[in-house]
PDB file of C-alpha atoms in Angstrom:
ATOM      1  CA  UNK H   1       0.000   0.000   0.000  1.00 42.00           C
ATOM      2  CA  UNK H   2       2.831   2.390   0.774  1.00 46.00           C
ATOM      3  CA  UNK H   3       4.233   1.707  -2.688  1.00 47.00           C
ATOM      4  CA  UNK H   4       0.893   2.784  -4.103  1.00 42.00           C
ATOM      5  CA  UNK H   5       1.177   6.093  -2.234  1.00 52.00           C
ATOM      6  CA  UNK H   6      -1.454   5.349   0.404  1.00 51.00           C
ATOM      7  CA  UNK H   7      -1.361   7.817   3.273  1.00 54.00           C
ATOM      8  CA  UNK H   8       0.467   6.863   6.447  1.00 56.00           C
ATOM      9  CA  UNK H   9      -1.337   9.711   8.195  1.00 59.00           C
ATOM     10  CA  UNK H  10      -4.965   8.979   7.297  1.00 58.00           C
ATOM     11  CA  UNK H  11      -6.891   9.349  10.538  1.00 53.00           C
ATOM     12  CA  UNK H  12      -9.833   7.178  11.476  1.00 54.00           C
ATOM     13  CA  UNK H  13     -12.270   7.343  14.384  1.00 56.00           C
ATOM     14  CA  UNK H  14     -11.185   9.879  17.042  1.00 57.00           C
ATOM     15  CA  UNK H  15      -8.344  11.044  14.837  1.00 61.00           C
ATOM     16  CA  UNK H  16      -6.312   7.885  15.319  1.00 69.00           C
ATOM     17  CA  UNK H  17      -3.567   7.425  12.746  1.00 74.00           C
ATOM     18  CA  UNK H  18      -2.102   4.062  11.694  1.00 77.00           C
ATOM     19  CA  UNK H  19       0.729   4.708  14.168  1.00 82.00           C
ATOM     20  CA  UNK H  20      -1.750   5.216  17.018  1.00 77.00           C
ATOM     21  CA  UNK H  21      -3.532   1.980  16.110  1.00 71.00           C
ATOM     22  CA  UNK H  22      -0.263   0.056  15.886  1.00 80.00           C
ATOM     23  CA  UNK H  23       0.823   1.395  19.303  1.00 82.00           C
ATOM     24  CA  UNK H  24      -2.554   0.563  20.804  1.00 79.00           C
ATOM     25  CA  UNK H  25      -2.207  -3.041  19.616  1.00 79.00           C
ATOM     26  CA  UNK H  26       1.530  -3.310  20.371  1.00 85.00           C
ATOM     27  CA  UNK H  27       2.435  -4.149  16.761  1.00 74.00           C
ATOM     28  CA  UNK H  28       6.140  -3.389  16.879  1.00 88.00           C
ATOM     29  CA  UNK H  29       6.894  -4.527  13.321  1.00 89.00           C
ATOM     30  CA  UNK H  30       4.173  -2.292  11.920  1.00 80.00           C
ATOM     31  CA  UNK H  31       5.360   0.636  14.043  1.00 87.00           C
ATOM     32  CA  UNK H  32       8.925   0.222  12.831  1.00 88.00           C
ATOM     33  CA  UNK H  33       7.664  -0.062   9.240  1.00 84.00           C
ATOM     34  CA  UNK H  34       5.577   3.104   9.571  1.00 87.00           C
ATOM     35  CA  UNK H  35       8.471   5.008  11.121  1.00 86.00           C
ATOM     36  CA  UNK H  36      10.908   3.782   8.463  1.00 86.00           C
ATOM     37  CA  UNK H  37       8.514   4.967   5.758  1.00 84.00           C
ATOM     38  CA  UNK H  38       8.191   8.488   7.064  1.00 82.00           C
ATOM     39  CA  UNK H  39       5.042   8.596   9.145  1.00 86.00           C
ATOM     40  CA  UNK H  40       4.794  11.538  11.541  1.00 90.00           C
ATOM     41  CA  UNK H  41       6.012  10.232  14.891  1.00 93.00           C
ATOM     42  CA  UNK H  42       4.446  13.269  16.570  1.00 93.00           C
ATOM     43  CA  UNK H  43       1.035  13.067  14.905  1.00 89.00           C
ATOM     44  CA  UNK H  44      -1.850  13.481  17.341  1.00 88.00           C
ATOM     45  CA  UNK H  45      -5.399  12.198  17.726  1.00 84.00           C
ATOM     46  CA  UNK H  46      -8.388  14.454  18.380  1.00 86.00           C
ATOM     47  CA  UNK H  47      -7.424  14.711  22.064  1.00 87.00           C
ATOM     48  CA  UNK H  48      -3.905  15.771  21.153  1.00 91.00           C
ATOM     49  CA  UNK H  49      -2.345  12.473  22.235  1.00 92.00           C
ATOM     50  CA  UNK H  50       0.660  11.281  20.268  1.00 93.00           C
ATOM     51  CA  UNK H  51       1.699   7.671  19.810  1.00 92.00           C
ATOM     52  CA  UNK H  52       4.107   8.211  22.729  1.00 95.00           C
ATOM     53  CA  UNK H  53       1.178   9.154  24.999  1.00 95.00           C
ATOM     54  CA  UNK H  54      -0.496   5.888  24.008  1.00 89.00           C
ATOM     55  CA  UNK H  55       2.578   3.658  24.350  1.00 93.00           C
ATOM     56  CA  UNK H  56       3.572   5.244  27.672  1.00 95.00           C
ATOM     57  CA  UNK H  57       0.117   4.788  29.166  1.00 93.00           C
ATOM     58  CA  UNK H  58       0.172   1.122  28.193  1.00 92.00           C
ATOM     59  CA  UNK H  59       3.694   0.562  29.482  1.00 94.00           C
ATOM     60  CA  UNK H  60       5.009  -0.745  26.183  1.00 92.00           C
ATOM     61  CA  UNK H  61       8.660   0.066  26.778  1.00 94.00           C
ATOM     62  CA  UNK H  62      10.029  -1.300  23.485  1.00 93.00           C
ATOM     63  CA  UNK H  63       7.567   0.859  21.565  1.00 93.00           C
ATOM     64  CA  UNK H  64       8.405   3.909  23.684  1.00 95.00           C
ATOM     65  CA  UNK H  65      12.089   3.353  22.892  1.00 95.00           C
ATOM     66  CA  UNK H  66      11.365   3.047  19.159  1.00 94.00           C
ATOM     67  CA  UNK H  67       9.323   6.255  19.220  1.00 95.00           C
ATOM     68  CA  UNK H  68      11.970   8.137  21.221  1.00 97.00           C
ATOM     69  CA  UNK H  69      14.648   6.895  18.807  1.00 95.00           C
ATOM     70  CA  UNK H  70      12.496   8.310  15.987  1.00 95.00           C
ATOM     71  CA  UNK H  71      12.512  11.729  17.727  1.00 96.00           C
ATOM     72  CA  UNK H  72       9.095  11.598  19.372  1.00 96.00           C
ATOM     73  CA  UNK H  73       8.501  14.737  21.434  1.00 97.00           C
ATOM     74  CA  UNK H  74       8.770  13.651  25.071  1.00 97.00           C
ATOM     75  CA  UNK H  75       7.174  16.878  26.276  1.00 98.00           C
ATOM     76  CA  UNK H  76       4.304  17.182  23.797  1.00 97.00           C
ATOM     77  CA  UNK H  77       1.183  18.313  25.655  1.00 97.00           C
ATOM     78  CA  UNK H  78      -2.252  17.071  24.661  1.00 96.00           C
ATOM     79  CA  UNK H  79      -5.432  19.171  24.842  1.00 94.00           C
ATOM     80  CA  UNK H  80      -5.332  19.040  28.669  1.00 96.00           C
ATOM     81  CA  UNK H  81      -1.581  19.798  28.697  1.00 97.00           C
ATOM     82  CA  UNK H  82      -0.896  16.201  29.743  1.00 97.00           C
ATOM     83  CA  UNK H  83       2.474  14.987  28.479  1.00 98.00           C
ATOM     84  CA  UNK H  84       3.583  11.391  27.832  1.00 98.00           C
ATOM     85  CA  UNK H  85       5.222  11.213  31.284  1.00 98.00           C
ATOM     86  CA  UNK H  86       1.927  12.234  32.910  1.00 98.00           C
ATOM     87  CA  UNK H  87       0.191   9.387  31.039  1.00 96.00           C
ATOM     88  CA  UNK H  88       2.815   6.840  32.042  1.00 98.00           C
ATOM     89  CA  UNK H  89       2.568   7.957  35.680  1.00 98.00           C
ATOM     90  CA  UNK H  90      -1.245   7.829  35.712  1.00 96.00           C
ATOM     91  CA  UNK H  91      -1.149   4.195  34.644  1.00 97.00           C
ATOM     92  CA  UNK H  92       1.764   3.213  36.905  1.00 97.00           C
ATOM     93  CA  UNK H  93       4.248   2.499  34.118  1.00 98.00           C
ATOM     94  CA  UNK H  94       7.513   2.966  36.045  1.00 98.00           C
ATOM     95  CA  UNK H  95       9.802   1.581  33.319  1.00 97.00           C
ATOM     96  CA  UNK H  96       8.397   4.055  30.808  1.00 97.00           C
ATOM     97  CA  UNK H  97       8.617   6.906  33.318  1.00 98.00           C
ATOM     98  CA  UNK H  98      12.294   6.086  33.878  1.00 98.00           C
ATOM     99  CA  UNK H  99      13.021   5.936  30.159  1.00 98.00           C
ATOM    100  CA  UNK H 100      11.234   9.235  29.559  1.00 98.00           C
ATOM    101  CA  UNK H 101      13.261  10.930  32.302  1.00 98.00           C
ATOM    102  CA  UNK H 102      16.521   9.421  30.993  1.00 97.00           C
ATOM    103  CA  UNK H 103      15.731  10.960  27.624  1.00 97.00           C
ATOM    104  CA  UNK H 104      14.823  14.433  28.842  1.00 97.00           C
ATOM    105  CA  UNK H 105      11.136  14.441  29.761  1.00 98.00           C
ATOM    106  CA  UNK H 106      10.162  17.386  31.959  1.00 98.00           C
ATOM    107  CA  UNK H 107       9.364  15.845  35.355  1.00 97.00           C
ATOM    108  CA  UNK H 108       7.797  19.117  36.455  1.00 98.00           C
ATOM    109  CA  UNK H 109       5.469  19.581  33.460  1.00 98.00           C
ATOM    110  CA  UNK H 110       2.071  20.929  34.505  1.00 98.00           C
ATOM    111  CA  UNK H 111      -1.260  19.906  33.035  1.00 98.00           C
ATOM    112  CA  UNK H 112      -4.203  22.278  32.671  1.00 97.00           C
ATOM    113  CA  UNK H 113      -4.919  21.951  36.411  1.00 97.00           C
ATOM    114  CA  UNK H 114      -1.323  22.620  37.372  1.00 97.00           C
ATOM    115  CA  UNK H 115      -0.731  18.974  38.285  1.00 98.00           C
ATOM    116  CA  UNK H 116       2.753  17.590  37.771  1.00 98.00           C
ATOM    117  CA  UNK H 117       3.649  13.928  37.313  1.00 98.00           C
ATOM    118  CA  UNK H 118       4.392  13.874  41.062  1.00 97.00           C
ATOM    119  CA  UNK H 119       0.812  14.972  41.821  1.00 97.00           C
ATOM    120  CA  UNK H 120      -0.501  12.091  39.702  1.00 97.00           C
ATOM    121  CA  UNK H 121       1.863   9.540  41.254  1.00 97.00           C
ATOM    122  CA  UNK H 122       0.856  10.620  44.763  1.00 97.00           C
ATOM    123  CA  UNK H 123      -2.862  10.703  43.915  1.00 96.00           C
ATOM    124  CA  UNK H 124      -2.912   7.299  42.220  1.00 95.00           C
ATOM    125  CA  UNK H 125      -0.836   5.607  44.907  1.00 95.00           C
ATOM    126  CA  UNK H 126       2.171   4.512  42.847  1.00 96.00           C
ATOM    127  CA  UNK H 127       4.788   4.736  45.588  1.00 96.00           C
ATOM    128  CA  UNK H 128       7.650   3.453  43.441  1.00 97.00           C
ATOM    129  CA  UNK H 129       7.017   6.253  40.954  1.00 98.00           C
ATOM    130  CA  UNK H 130       6.792   8.811  43.780  1.00 97.00           C
ATOM    131  CA  UNK H 131      10.139   7.547  45.110  1.00 96.00           C
ATOM    132  CA  UNK H 132      11.724   7.729  41.666  1.00 98.00           C
ATOM    133  CA  UNK H 133      10.428  11.228  40.889  1.00 97.00           C
ATOM    134  CA  UNK H 134      11.509  12.556  44.283  1.00 96.00           C
ATOM    135  CA  UNK H 135      14.977  11.038  43.758  1.00 96.00           C
ATOM    136  CA  UNK H 136      15.118  12.795  40.377  1.00 96.00           C
ATOM    137  CA  UNK H 137      14.407  16.131  42.054  1.00 95.00           C
ATOM    138  CA  UNK H 138      10.775  16.612  41.077  1.00 96.00           C
ATOM    139  CA  UNK H 139       9.462  19.896  42.428  1.00 93.00           C
ATOM    140  CA  UNK H 140       6.802  19.622  45.089  1.00 93.00           C
ATOM    141  CA  UNK H 141       4.788  22.618  43.976  1.00 96.00           C
ATOM    142  CA  UNK H 142       1.137  23.516  44.438  1.00 96.00           C
ATOM    143  CA  UNK H 143      -1.314  22.994  41.586  1.00 97.00           C
ATOM    144  CA  UNK H 144      -4.090  25.413  40.549  1.00 97.00           C
ATOM    145  CA  UNK H 145      -6.139  24.362  43.587  1.00 97.00           C
ATOM    146  CA  UNK H 146      -3.149  25.198  45.809  1.00 98.00           C
ATOM    147  CA  UNK H 147      -2.572  21.516  46.599  1.00 96.00           C
ATOM    148  CA  UNK H 148       0.900  20.000  46.726  1.00 95.00           C
ATOM    149  CA  UNK H 149       1.550  16.330  45.999  1.00 96.00           C
ATOM    150  CA  UNK H 150       1.567  15.585  49.739  1.00 95.00           C
ATOM    151  CA  UNK H 151      -1.966  17.028  49.957  1.00 95.00           C
ATOM    152  CA  UNK H 152      -3.338  14.638  47.333  1.00 96.00           C
ATOM    153  CA  UNK H 153      -1.388  11.535  48.401  1.00 95.00           C
ATOM    154  CA  UNK H 154      -3.337   8.279  48.230  1.00 88.00           C
ATOM    155  CA  UNK H 155      -1.897   6.774  51.388  1.00 91.00           C
ATOM    156  CA  UNK H 156       0.128   7.491  54.484  1.00 93.00           C
ATOM    157  CA  UNK H 157       3.358   5.944  53.225  1.00 94.00           C
ATOM    158  CA  UNK H 158       3.391   8.295  50.232  1.00 95.00           C
ATOM    159  CA  UNK H 159       2.473  11.266  52.439  1.00 94.00           C
ATOM    160  CA  UNK H 160       5.339  10.446  54.779  1.00 93.00           C
ATOM    161  CA  UNK H 161       7.826  10.072  51.954  1.00 92.00           C
ATOM    162  CA  UNK H 162       6.815  13.401  50.430  1.00 94.00           C
ATOM    163  CA  UNK H 163       6.893  15.150  53.807  1.00 91.00           C
ATOM    164  CA  UNK H 164      10.338  13.711  54.519  1.00 90.00           C
ATOM    165  CA  UNK H 165      11.554  14.883  51.116  1.00 87.00           C
ATOM    166  CA  UNK H 166      10.444  18.425  51.884  1.00 75.00           C
ATOM    167  CA  UNK H 167       6.968  18.891  50.493  1.00 46.00           C
TER     168      UNK H 167
END
């Protein structure tokens, strides 16, 4: 189909491109094929999510690596200003969070409510991600509602860790 000049960017329902679909289904060979044939690694769906948002939220590390290697924007905000690291944190995908940080993701990026990845990690109860982000120097700042990560922490262990770290 590519040889017949079919579009690699043709969006379907909800603005999903072939790359989004391939990431959603974890089809690494198709993803690599699409990337090798010039598809837009930073193309977005109708919510503004890129393929990296999708792969990070699903914890598909090999796909995240392939997308990063193809120059995916680690700090691309969607319509709610949620970046791929926010998505990975929300779904507890520590390996993806680590890879994003290693490759330059902004650990202090704020969504439309002023929430950082640390807010999401504290709120969703992913202590290992909280520990990692704190160790990486994530800022413990207040969001738009004037709440810091310690204020939204899911459990006491996370609250204690954030308080000890200087929230």
